């Protein structure tokens, strides 16, 4: 950041002098100015003169005002309030204005005389809905005419206007695409007025138009986006509910600036503006969700059931009241509020998966809600179940580059993976809210989500360089559980100008792989190079046809059992206080402050059992005695091992990679399972080297913030600062293999293991400044300069060391790793006309201290690891820049004549470029003279941020008419950079992806709807490559899926 | 028949009495004691007042209203003269 000081000083001025010289239009004694020349007149007459010159009328009693007192006053163009202060100088007075009346009274108090000018206020609250459908309208603005007092409805359609001056006021309710509504109300001091309103679509045609489904979804999103005072994109409730994507990640992924990280074709994580998932915060009602990933800090969004959501918001510019660790953005899921009568929704569906050629994609969701005890107690409960076949066929390859011939890239090996995977998701939620009366409520919200992934992976690796073929089978069940519970309260106090919110929450996530087991067999001399072998230049797919496939001589090379457990608990307490201020009558400001404490408690426990790496020789003889005749040996008498023939079944992969290669026979999972179950506990040994990845981490984050927002009408300014103090403790292990020569006879392979701890503490100031300027009522610009941070992944921070002396290799954590900070700059233009919404946003992020994995050879002779190949995360000291442009167009065609008014169109395109420096270390020849000391290059290479596509495009075309609604959407993600090598020839990339999805529904009546999805229509593979697209490193096919179902709903929301 | 006619007659009288009240009429109190203010309001809004406390009754007030509800006027006076008021059916009770 070039000018943080300039920004900081602007902020300081901002916070110290938030509000001066505000102007408004309703008469107020602090604004209306008069000129008077009073010479020896009575006080009574003086007041009459002011009444004549202005619209004000005074109310006072001679009890405490000496009406006959003579006064002299000559003033020119000063406010009425100042005149009154001058007239009554030296007295204790209280002045209160209501409507045109100005009340003056004296009061007794000790100390120096004081004149208090006060105004009385009331509160308005209510709900804004669509007149025909009764659906809430989120993002509708409610303002007091002639002032800048205003509020925006939340995702449940509710709003609150505080500090409304008493008297008769005109309330203007507007929702773009709908007709404005103006309502006259009488505001009483210190009381709350309930004002609900139903709006009608604003359509020029004569026919009655009911805005539903897609059109309403789009309109609601547009309204929420425009009425926000920051930069936000929204997925509305209608979008989630009426024509749903397969999961929440897919829905978020259709917003501008967002790319999706997929797993077996299913969207799981979001990349916001080219920044990988770990840079983004995922929250439910503002509460952080723990990471569901064993490695990094990312969250799998497919864990969240859409049934309970009132909408999804993606905040792209941070405000001080949100967690500071969101450099990319904050994705917030807003939970529905219980309806005021019995309301329910049941959805069941079944479908087909083309790659598994299987029917049996089941899914069921249900939701029920109501309010009890005179609408005070609301209860909303949801449940969901899904079974999905997410099988895939994968071809992957390794390419070799030579130092001497950097231009030559040769195929080293290729691998075929046949993955059969069934995912089951279970989940539910319970939200209970209680209305404590005027302006006060409690909410208890609990969410549970669980995913079981049962995966059976058969794999064959063809290595042409070392001439072997490996056969493997792995059976793994991955269970992820997420539980999040929060209890919160919102309260408004005294004369309603003070709001107090508090929250406590507990969230936990757990990921386990119980009894994940695999066996690997090896066939040596798999290719007959004497007889030619595979032709030179044969591709990764082609070489697989040239192997000998000598199954009888393929021997058991390794067996393994893995039991990993990663848990993360987050405890949060927070409190926010907001004070609404009035400076003049028209303009509005608030000051908000708060504190928050978050404690992350995370641990990883990995256990692996395996043989000694000596094939079946490990404990082999005992083994055969216990189970005679069960296992045949390889024919070769010299090196008798358990043969793969014992484990061959008649499994045949069908249509593998669209029949472009033959997968051949696969291993039998029951035989492998039996081996692992019966023998593993006796013949496999705990692998100490795995334990070293175990860790325990406690991170406490204490945060406080102060912010202020002022709305001048055309101009809105929001500024503040957040301070986050992080205090963390990590525990890891240093482990090393011990030479087997040092072991006693019969003693098993052992490891040296030592506990190590580290502590870090740091404080970050995060200043933020936002502004919005409305050029006209349809065109505005938003700018923001914010500072945010990101913490490194736990595994990278933990003081762990895995040392393998036999291989001269070491993997290390880095407790000295710094957190990342970023300055983010945004300029965002929005134009809304009857054609729809058009936005263009520019952003630039300047990141410091990003961390990357660094591979090097230790050249320091004094270091214990001298000569080792070391892998360790380090900080890049050079700044990293990410910049881009987002263009979004959402067309509103309701004004067109039928049938064209049924078209709903949206398109967005995002261009991003990033530049960072990656460290690399490579051997570049040697000294060239005797001793031939290797020469190393330790340098940086520029590159893009990992996972950042240069171009992302979403196009969506929808149509709805009568009860029919359909949508065709396309996602295009340009290639993205994955990993940097020491030369361009070693760089790896993800290839361009174009994906098509379709969804359609038909409403049979108000209760029943039938719907269908067709996802990944073109069966587009996910591909990656090295250097150039011709050097394919992975190609993953997962087929298309089609499903259809029925929805039943009852009750109005 | 007579009773019905009587009721109808009194209704018409009441109605014309209500309509005869000038809606835009300005209420002006210039250094007026509270009991007089209340009797003006009694006529204007057709409601009875009861003031408890002699000193309160004689407190003088200056005010002008063109269009205002009874509640607004009462709230203003209550602020300036430091009294509390309570609505009991057709009666407003004012006390210190």
Coordinates of C-alpha atoms in Angstrom, one line a residue, chain A residues 201-745:
Chain A
X201 CA -45.4 -4.6 -9.7
X202 CA -44.8 -1.6 -11.8
X203 CA -45.7 -2.8 -15.3
X204 CA -46.7 -0.6 -18.1
X205 CA -48.9 -3.1 -19.9
X206 CA -52.6 -3.3 -19.0
X207 CA -52.6 -7.0 -18.1
X208 CA -52.2 -8.0 -14.5
X209 CA -48.7 -9.2 -13.9
X210 CA -47.7 -11.4 -11.0
X211 CA -44.0 -11.3 -10.4
X212 CA -43.0 -14.7 -9.2
X213 CA -40.2 -17.2 -9.4
X214 CA -37.2 -16.2 -11.5
X215 CA -38.3 -12.6 -12.1
X216 CA -39.0 -12.0 -8.5
X217 CA -35.7 -13.7 -7.6
X218 CA -33.8 -11.4 -9.9
X219 CA -35.7 -8.3 -8.7
X220 CA -35.1 -9.1 -5.1
X221 CA -31.4 -9.6 -5.7
X222 CA -31.1 -6.3 -7.6
X223 CA -32.9 -4.5 -4.8
X224 CA -30.7 -5.9 -2.1
X225 CA -27.6 -5.2 -4.1
X226 CA -28.5 -1.6 -4.8
X227 CA -29.9 -0.7 -1.3
X228 CA -26.8 -2.0 0.4
X229 CA -24.2 0.5 1.5
X230 CA -21.4 -1.8 0.6
X231 CA -20.5 -3.9 -2.3
X232 CA -22.5 -7.1 -2.2
X233 CA -24.0 -9.7 -4.5
X234 CA -27.1 -11.6 -3.5
X235 CA -28.7 -15.0 -4.2
X236 CA -32.3 -14.4 -3.3
X237 CA -34.6 -16.8 -1.6
X238 CA -36.7 -17.3 -4.8
X239 CA -33.6 -18.3 -6.7
X240 CA -32.8 -20.8 -4.0
X241 CA -36.3 -22.1 -3.6
X242 CA -38.2 -21.9 -6.9
X243 CA -35.6 -23.1 -9.4
X244 CA -32.8 -24.4 -7.3
X245 CA -29.3 -25.3 -8.3
X246 CA -27.9 -28.6 -7.0
X247 CA -26.4 -26.9 -4.0
X248 CA -25.5 -23.6 -2.4
X249 CA -22.0 -23.5 -3.9
X250 CA -23.4 -23.7 -7.4
X251 CA -25.8 -20.8 -6.7
X252 CA -23.0 -18.6 -5.3
X253 CA -20.9 -19.6 -8.3
X254 CA -23.2 -17.9 -10.8
X255 CA -22.5 -14.5 -9.2
X256 CA -19.9 -12.2 -10.9
X257 CA -16.3 -12.6 -9.8
X258 CA -16.8 -16.0 -8.4
X259 CA -15.3 -19.3 -9.6
X260 CA -16.1 -22.7 -8.3
X261 CA -13.9 -25.5 -7.0
X262 CA -15.5 -28.8 -7.9
X263 CA -15.0 -32.3 -6.5
X264 CA -16.2 -35.0 -8.9
X265 CA -18.3 -32.5 -10.7
X266 CA -20.1 -31.2 -7.5
X267 CA -19.5 -27.6 -6.6
X268 CA -18.0 -27.4 -3.1
X269 CA -15.9 -24.3 -2.6
X270 CA -15.9 -20.8 -3.9
X271 CA -13.0 -18.7 -5.2
X272 CA -13.8 -15.1 -4.8
X273 CA -12.1 -12.7 -7.2
X274 CA -9.3 -15.2 -7.9
X275 CA -8.5 -15.8 -4.3
X276 CA -8.7 -19.5 -3.2
X277 CA -11.3 -20.7 -0.6
X278 CA -9.0 -20.3 2.3
X279 CA -9.0 -16.5 1.8
X280 CA -12.8 -16.3 2.2
X281 CA -15.0 -16.3 5.3
X282 CA -18.1 -18.5 5.3
X283 CA -20.8 -17.5 7.8
X284 CA -24.3 -18.4 8.8
X285 CA -26.2 -15.3 10.1
X286 CA -22.8 -13.7 10.5
X287 CA -21.4 -16.6 12.6
X288 CA -18.3 -18.3 11.3
X289 CA -18.5 -21.9 10.2
X290 CA -15.5 -24.1 11.1
X291 CA -13.4 -25.5 8.3
X292 CA -14.5 -28.8 6.9
X293 CA -11.1 -29.4 5.3
X294 CA -8.4 -31.5 7.1
X295 CA -5.7 -29.3 5.5
X296 CA -6.7 -25.7 5.1
X297 CA -9.2 -23.2 6.5
X298 CA -11.9 -23.7 3.7
X299 CA -15.5 -24.8 4.1
X300 CA -17.4 -27.2 1.9
X301 CA -20.6 -25.3 1.0
X302 CA -22.5 -28.4 -0.1
X303 CA -22.8 -29.2 3.6
X304 CA -25.4 -26.4 3.9
X305 CA -29.0 -27.3 3.0
X306 CA -30.7 -24.6 1.0
X307 CA -34.1 -25.3 2.5
X308 CA -33.5 -23.2 5.6
X309 CA -32.1 -20.2 3.8
X310 CA -33.7 -16.8 3.2
X311 CA -30.8 -15.8 1.0
X312 CA -27.1 -15.8 0.4
X313 CA -25.0 -12.6 0.5
X314 CA -21.5 -12.3 -0.9
X315 CA -19.8 -9.2 0.6
X316 CA -16.9 -8.1 -1.5
X317 CA -15.8 -5.2 0.5
X318 CA -15.4 -5.6 4.3
X319 CA -16.9 -3.3 6.9
X320 CA -15.3 -3.0 10.4
X321 CA -18.2 -5.0 12.1
X322 CA -17.2 -8.2 10.2
X323 CA -14.3 -10.6 10.8
X324 CA -11.2 -9.2 9.3
X325 CA -9.9 -12.5 7.8
X326 CA -11.7 -12.3 4.5
X327 CA -9.4 -11.0 1.8
X328 CA -11.5 -12.4 -1.0
X329 CA -15.0 -11.9 0.4
X330 CA -17.5 -13.0 3.0
X331 CA -20.2 -15.5 2.0
X332 CA -23.1 -15.2 4.5
X333 CA -26.0 -17.6 4.6
X334 CA -29.1 -16.0 6.1
X335 CA -31.5 -18.3 7.9
X336 CA -35.2 -18.0 7.4
X337 CA -37.5 -16.6 10.1
X338 CA -40.5 -18.7 11.1
X339 CA -43.7 -17.8 9.2
X340 CA -46.8 -16.5 11.0
X341 CA -48.9 -19.6 10.3
X342 CA -48.3 -23.2 9.5
X343 CA -46.1 -23.3 6.5
X344 CA -44.3 -26.3 5.0
X345 CA -42.4 -27.5 2.0
X346 CA -41.5 -31.1 1.0
X347 CA -39.4 -31.9 -2.0
X348 CA -38.5 -35.4 -3.2
X349 CA -36.5 -36.2 -6.3
X350 CA -34.7 -39.1 -8.0
X351 CA -32.3 -39.2 -10.9
X352 CA -29.8 -40.8 -13.2
X353 CA -26.1 -40.6 -13.3
X354 CA -24.6 -41.4 -16.8
X355 CA -21.1 -42.5 -15.7
X356 CA -22.4 -45.0 -13.2
X357 CA -25.3 -45.8 -15.6
X358 CA -27.3 -45.8 -12.4
X359 CA -30.7 -44.6 -11.3
X360 CA -30.8 -44.0 -7.6
X361 CA -29.9 -40.4 -7.0
X362 CA -32.3 -39.7 -4.2
X363 CA -33.0 -36.5 -2.4
X364 CA -35.5 -35.4 0.0
X365 CA -36.0 -32.1 1.8
X366 CA -38.6 -30.9 4.2
X367 CA -39.3 -27.7 6.1
X368 CA -42.0 -26.8 8.6
X369 CA -42.6 -23.5 10.4
X370 CA -45.1 -21.6 12.5
X371 CA -45.4 -19.1 15.2
X372 CA -46.9 -19.7 18.6
X373 CA -47.9 -17.8 21.8
X374 CA -49.6 -14.9 19.9
X375 CA -46.8 -14.9 17.2
X376 CA -44.1 -14.4 19.9
X377 CA -42.4 -17.8 19.5
X378 CA -41.3 -18.9 16.1
X379 CA -40.1 -22.3 15.2
X380 CA -38.6 -23.4 11.9
X381 CA -37.4 -27.0 11.5
X382 CA -35.8 -28.5 8.4
X383 CA -34.4 -31.9 7.4
X384 CA -32.7 -33.3 4.4
X385 CA -31.3 -36.5 2.9
X386 CA -29.4 -37.0 -0.3
X387 CA -27.8 -40.0 -2.0
X388 CA -25.7 -39.1 -5.0
X389 CA -23.5 -41.2 -7.2
X390 CA -20.4 -39.1 -7.9
X391 CA -18.3 -41.6 -9.7
X392 CA -15.6 -40.6 -12.1
X393 CA -13.0 -41.9 -14.6
X394 CA -9.6 -40.3 -14.5
X395 CA -6.6 -40.4 -16.7
X396 CA -3.5 -38.7 -15.2
X397 CA 0.1 -38.4 -16.3
X398 CA 3.5 -37.3 -15.1
X399 CA 5.9 -35.6 -17.4
X400 CA 9.7 -35.4 -17.0
X401 CA 11.8 -32.5 -17.9
X402 CA 15.6 -32.6 -18.0
X403 CA 17.9 -29.9 -16.8
X404 CA 20.1 -30.4 -19.9
X405 CA 17.3 -30.3 -22.4
X406 CA 14.6 -28.0 -20.9
X407 CA 12.7 -27.9 -24.1
X408 CA 12.2 -31.7 -24.1
X409 CA 9.2 -32.9 -22.1
X410 CA 8.9 -36.7 -21.9
X411 CA 6.1 -38.9 -20.6
X412 CA 7.2 -40.6 -17.4
X413 CA 4.1 -42.4 -16.3
X414 CA 0.3 -42.4 -16.7
X415 CA -2.4 -43.6 -14.3
X416 CA -5.9 -44.8 -14.9
X417 CA -8.3 -44.3 -11.9
X418 CA -11.7 -45.8 -11.8
X419 CA -13.5 -44.2 -8.9
X420 CA -16.9 -45.4 -7.7
X421 CA -18.2 -43.0 -5.1
X422 CA -21.5 -42.6 -3.4
X423 CA -22.1 -39.5 -1.3
X424 CA -24.8 -39.4 1.3
X425 CA -25.8 -36.2 3.0
X426 CA -27.9 -35.9 6.0
X427 CA -28.8 -32.7 7.8
X428 CA -31.3 -30.7 9.7
X429 CA -31.8 -27.4 11.3
X430 CA -33.8 -25.8 14.1
X431 CA -34.4 -22.1 14.5
X432 CA -36.4 -20.8 17.4
X433 CA -36.9 -17.1 17.8
X434 CA -38.8 -15.3 20.6
X435 CA -40.2 -11.8 20.4
X436 CA -39.5 -10.1 23.7
X437 CA -41.8 -7.2 22.9
X438 CA -41.1 -3.9 21.3
X439 CA -37.7 -4.0 19.5
X440 CA -36.3 -6.9 21.3
X441 CA -35.9 -10.5 20.2
X442 CA -33.9 -13.7 20.9
X443 CA -32.8 -16.3 18.4
X444 CA -31.5 -19.7 18.9
X445 CA -30.3 -21.4 15.7
X446 CA -28.8 -24.8 15.3
X447 CA -27.6 -26.5 12.1
X448 CA -26.4 -30.0 11.6
X449 CA -24.9 -31.4 8.4
X450 CA -23.2 -34.7 7.7
X451 CA -21.6 -36.1 4.6
X452 CA -20.5 -39.7 4.0
X453 CA -18.4 -40.3 1.0
X454 CA -17.9 -44.0 0.3
X455 CA -15.2 -44.3 -2.3
X456 CA -13.8 -47.4 -4.1
X457 CA -10.8 -46.5 -6.2
X458 CA -9.1 -48.9 -8.6
X459 CA -5.9 -47.6 -10.1
X460 CA -3.3 -48.7 -12.6
X461 CA -0.1 -46.8 -13.0
X462 CA 2.1 -47.4 -16.1
X463 CA 5.7 -46.2 -15.6
X464 CA 7.6 -46.2 -18.8
X465 CA 10.7 -44.6 -17.2
X466 CA 11.3 -47.2 -14.5
X467 CA 9.4 -49.9 -16.4
X468 CA 6.8 -51.2 -14.0
X469 CA 3.1 -51.3 -13.6
X470 CA 1.3 -50.8 -10.3
X471 CA -2.2 -52.0 -9.5
X472 CA -4.1 -50.6 -6.5
X473 CA -7.4 -50.6 -4.7
X474 CA -8.4 -48.2 -2.0
X475 CA -11.6 -48.4 -0.1
X476 CA -12.3 -45.2 1.9
X477 CA -15.2 -43.8 3.8
X478 CA -14.9 -40.1 4.5
X479 CA -17.3 -38.7 7.1
X480 CA -17.6 -35.0 7.6
X481 CA -19.9 -33.6 10.3
X482 CA -20.7 -30.0 11.0
X483 CA -22.7 -28.7 13.9
X484 CA -23.3 -25.1 14.6
X485 CA -25.4 -23.5 17.3
X486 CA -25.8 -19.9 18.1
X487 CA -27.8 -17.9 20.6
X488 CA -28.3 -14.2 20.0
X489 CA -30.3 -11.2 21.0
X490 CA -31.2 -7.9 19.4
X491 CA -32.4 -5.1 21.7
X492 CA -33.3 -1.5 21.1
X493 CA -33.2 0.7 24.2
X494 CA -34.8 3.8 25.7
X495 CA -35.7 6.4 23.1
X496 CA -34.8 3.8 20.5
X497 CA -31.6 5.5 19.4
X498 CA -29.5 2.8 21.0
X499 CA -29.3 -0.7 19.7
X500 CA -27.6 -3.5 21.4
X501 CA -26.9 -7.0 19.9
X502 CA -25.1 -9.9 21.4
X503 CA -24.2 -13.3 20.2
X504 CA -22.7 -16.5 21.5
X505 CA -22.0 -19.5 19.4
X506 CA -20.4 -22.9 19.3
X507 CA -19.6 -24.7 16.1
X508 CA -17.8 -27.9 15.6
X509 CA -16.6 -29.8 12.6
X510 CA -15.1 -33.3 12.4
X511 CA -13.6 -35.2 9.5
X512 CA -12.8 -38.9 9.8
X513 CA -11.6 -41.7 7.5
X514 CA -12.3 -44.8 9.6
X515 CA -10.5 -48.0 8.4
X516 CA -9.5 -46.6 5.0
X517 CA -7.5 -49.4 3.5
X518 CA -5.5 -50.0 0.3
X519 CA -3.3 -52.6 -1.3
X520 CA -0.8 -52.1 -4.1
X521 CA 0.8 -54.7 -6.3
X522 CA 3.7 -54.2 -8.7
X523 CA 4.6 -55.9 -11.9
X524 CA 8.2 -55.3 -12.8
X525 CA 9.4 -55.2 -16.4
X526 CA 5.9 -54.3 -17.5
X527 CA 7.0 -53.2 -20.9
X528 CA 9.1 -55.2 -23.4
X529 CA 11.4 -52.4 -24.5
X530 CA 13.6 -55.1 -26.2
X531 CA 10.8 -55.7 -28.6
X532 CA 10.1 -52.0 -29.1
X533 CA 7.7 -51.2 -26.3
X534 CA 5.4 -48.3 -26.6
X535 CA 6.2 -46.1 -29.6
X536 CA 8.2 -42.9 -28.9
X537 CA 5.8 -40.0 -28.4
X538 CA 2.8 -42.2 -27.4
X539 CA 0.4 -40.3 -25.2
X540 CA -0.7 -41.1 -21.7
X541 CA -3.7 -43.0 -22.9
X542 CA -1.9 -44.9 -25.6
X543 CA 1.0 -46.4 -23.6
X544 CA -1.5 -48.2 -21.4
X545 CA -2.1 -50.6 -24.2
X546 CA 1.5 -51.8 -24.4
X547 CA 1.9 -53.3 -20.9
X548 CA 2.4 -57.1 -20.5
X549 CA -0.2 -57.4 -17.8
X550 CA 1.5 -60.4 -16.2
X551 CA -0.9 -60.6 -13.2
X552 CA 0.6 -63.8 -11.8
X553 CA 3.9 -62.1 -11.2
X554 CA 2.5 -58.9 -9.8
X555 CA 3.3 -59.1 -6.1
X556 CA 2.0 -57.3 -3.0
X557 CA 4.1 -54.3 -2.6
X558 CA 2.3 -52.5 0.2
X559 CA -0.8 -52.6 2.3
X560 CA -2.0 -49.6 4.4
X561 CA -4.8 -48.7 6.8
X562 CA -5.5 -45.0 7.5
X563 CA -7.5 -43.6 10.3
X564 CA -7.5 -39.9 10.3
X565 CA -9.4 -37.6 12.6
X566 CA -9.5 -33.8 12.3
X567 CA -11.7 -31.7 14.6
X568 CA -12.3 -28.0 14.9
X569 CA -14.3 -26.2 17.5
X570 CA -15.1 -22.5 17.4
X571 CA -16.4 -20.6 20.4
X572 CA -17.6 -17.1 19.9
X573 CA -18.9 -14.3 22.1
X574 CA -19.7 -10.8 20.7
X575 CA -21.5 -7.6 21.5
X576 CA -22.3 -4.6 19.3
X577 CA -23.7 -1.3 20.3
X578 CA -25.1 1.2 17.8
X579 CA -26.2 4.7 18.5
X580 CA -28.2 6.7 16.0
X581 CA -27.4 10.3 15.9
X582 CA -29.3 13.3 14.6
X583 CA -27.5 16.2 13.2
X584 CA -30.2 18.4 11.8
X585 CA -33.5 16.8 11.1
X586 CA -32.9 15.4 7.7
X587 CA -29.6 13.7 7.8
X588 CA -28.7 10.7 9.6
X589 CA -25.7 9.1 11.1
X590 CA -24.8 6.3 13.4
X591 CA -21.8 5.3 15.4
X592 CA -21.3 1.6 16.1
X593 CA -18.8 -0.3 18.1
X594 CA -18.3 -3.8 19.3
X595 CA -16.1 -6.5 20.7
X596 CA -15.7 -10.1 19.7
X597 CA -13.7 -13.0 20.9
X598 CA -13.3 -16.2 18.9
X599 CA -11.4 -19.3 20.0
X600 CA -10.4 -21.9 17.5
X601 CA -9.5 -25.2 18.9
X602 CA -8.3 -27.6 16.2
X603 CA -6.6 -30.9 16.3
X604 CA -5.5 -33.5 13.8
X605 CA -4.8 -37.1 14.7
X606 CA -3.6 -39.3 11.8
X607 CA -2.9 -43.0 12.3
X608 CA -1.5 -45.3 9.6
X609 CA -0.8 -48.9 9.7
X610 CA 1.3 -50.4 6.9
X611 CA 3.7 -53.2 6.2
X612 CA 7.4 -52.5 6.3
X613 CA 7.7 -51.6 2.7
X614 CA 9.3 -55.0 2.0
X615 CA 6.3 -56.4 0.3
X616 CA 4.8 -59.5 1.7
X617 CA 8.1 -60.4 3.3
X618 CA 6.9 -58.6 6.5
X619 CA 5.8 -61.3 8.9
X620 CA 5.2 -63.4 5.9
X621 CA 5.9 -66.8 7.3
X622 CA 3.6 -66.6 10.4
X623 CA 1.0 -65.4 8.1
X624 CA 1.1 -68.4 5.8
X625 CA 1.0 -70.8 8.8
X626 CA -2.1 -69.2 10.1
X627 CA -3.9 -69.2 6.8
X628 CA -2.6 -72.1 4.8
X629 CA -3.8 -72.5 1.2
X630 CA -5.5 -69.1 1.3
X631 CA -2.9 -67.2 -0.7
X632 CA -0.9 -68.2 -3.8
X633 CA 2.6 -67.0 -4.3
X634 CA 4.2 -65.5 -7.3
X635 CA 5.8 -68.2 -9.5
X636 CA 9.3 -66.8 -9.3
X637 CA 11.0 -69.1 -6.8
X638 CA 13.7 -66.6 -5.9
X639 CA 11.4 -63.8 -4.6
X640 CA 8.2 -65.5 -3.4
X641 CA 5.5 -62.9 -2.7
X642 CA 1.8 -62.9 -2.4
X643 CA 0.5 -62.8 -6.0
X644 CA -2.1 -60.4 -7.2
X645 CA -4.1 -63.3 -8.7
X646 CA -5.5 -63.9 -5.3
X647 CA -7.2 -60.5 -5.4
X648 CA -8.4 -60.4 -9.0
X649 CA -12.1 -60.4 -9.4
X650 CA -14.3 -60.1 -12.4
X651 CA -14.8 -56.4 -12.1
X652 CA -14.8 -54.7 -15.4
X653 CA -14.9 -50.9 -15.8
X654 CA -17.6 -50.1 -18.3
X655 CA -17.1 -47.4 -21.0
X656 CA -13.9 -46.3 -19.2
X657 CA -13.0 -42.8 -20.4
X658 CA -15.6 -43.2 -23.1
X659 CA -13.9 -46.4 -24.3
X660 CA -10.8 -44.6 -25.3
X661 CA -8.7 -46.9 -23.2
X662 CA -9.3 -50.4 -21.7
X663 CA -9.1 -50.4 -17.9
X664 CA -8.7 -54.2 -17.9
X665 CA -9.6 -56.3 -14.9
X666 CA -9.9 -54.7 -11.5
X667 CA -9.1 -55.9 -8.0
X668 CA -11.8 -57.5 -6.0
X669 CA -12.8 -55.2 -3.1
X670 CA -14.0 -58.1 -0.9
X671 CA -10.7 -59.9 -1.2
X672 CA -8.9 -56.7 -0.3
X673 CA -11.3 -56.0 2.5
X674 CA -10.8 -59.5 3.9
X675 CA -7.1 -59.2 3.8
X676 CA -7.1 -55.8 5.5
X677 CA -9.6 -57.0 8.2
X678 CA -8.1 -60.3 9.0
X679 CA -4.4 -59.7 8.7
X680 CA -3.8 -56.1 9.0
X681 CA -3.9 -55.8 12.8
X682 CA -1.2 -58.5 13.1
X683 CA 1.0 -57.8 10.2
X684 CA 0.8 -54.1 9.7
X685 CA 2.6 -51.8 12.0
X686 CA 1.9 -48.2 13.1
X687 CA 3.7 -45.9 10.9
X688 CA 5.3 -43.3 13.1
X689 CA 6.0 -40.9 10.3
X690 CA 2.4 -40.3 9.8
X691 CA 1.9 -39.3 13.4
X692 CA 4.1 -36.3 12.9
X693 CA 1.4 -34.6 11.0
X694 CA -0.7 -34.7 14.2
X695 CA -1.2 -31.3 15.7
X696 CA -3.2 -29.3 18.2
X697 CA -3.8 -25.7 17.6
X698 CA -5.5 -23.0 19.7
X699 CA -6.1 -19.6 18.2
X700 CA -7.7 -16.9 20.2
X701 CA -8.8 -13.8 18.3
X702 CA -9.9 -10.8 20.2
X703 CA -11.4 -8.0 18.1
X704 CA -12.8 -4.6 18.7
X705 CA -14.1 -2.0 16.2
X706 CA -15.5 1.5 16.0
X707 CA -17.3 2.7 12.9
X708 CA -19.6 5.5 11.8
X709 CA -21.9 6.0 8.8
X710 CA -23.4 9.3 7.7
X711 CA -26.0 9.6 5.0
X712 CA -26.1 13.0 3.4
X713 CA -28.8 11.9 0.9
X714 CA -26.7 11.7 -2.3
X715 CA -23.5 10.9 -0.5
X716 CA -23.1 8.1 2.1
X717 CA -19.9 7.7 4.0
X718 CA -18.9 4.8 6.1
X719 CA -15.6 4.5 7.9
X720 CA -14.0 2.9 10.8
X721 CA -11.3 0.7 12.1
X722 CA -11.1 -2.8 13.4
X723 CA -8.4 -4.2 15.6
X724 CA -7.7 -7.9 15.8
X725 CA -5.3 -9.4 18.2
X726 CA -4.4 -13.0 17.6
X727 CA -2.8 -15.2 20.3
X728 CA -2.1 -18.8 19.3
X729 CA -0.4 -21.9 20.6
X730 CA 0.5 -24.8 18.4
X731 CA 1.7 -28.3 19.3
X732 CA 3.4 -30.5 16.7
X733 CA 5.9 -33.4 16.5
X734 CA 9.4 -33.8 15.2
X735 CA 9.8 -37.3 13.9
X736 CA 12.6 -39.1 12.2
X737 CA 13.1 -42.6 10.9
X738 CA 15.6 -44.7 12.9
X739 CA 18.0 -46.8 10.9
X740 CA 17.0 -50.4 11.1
X741 CA 20.6 -51.5 11.6
X742 CA 20.4 -49.9 15.1
X743 CA 17.4 -52.0 16.0
X744 CA 17.5 -55.3 17.9
X745 CA 16.6 -58.5 16.3

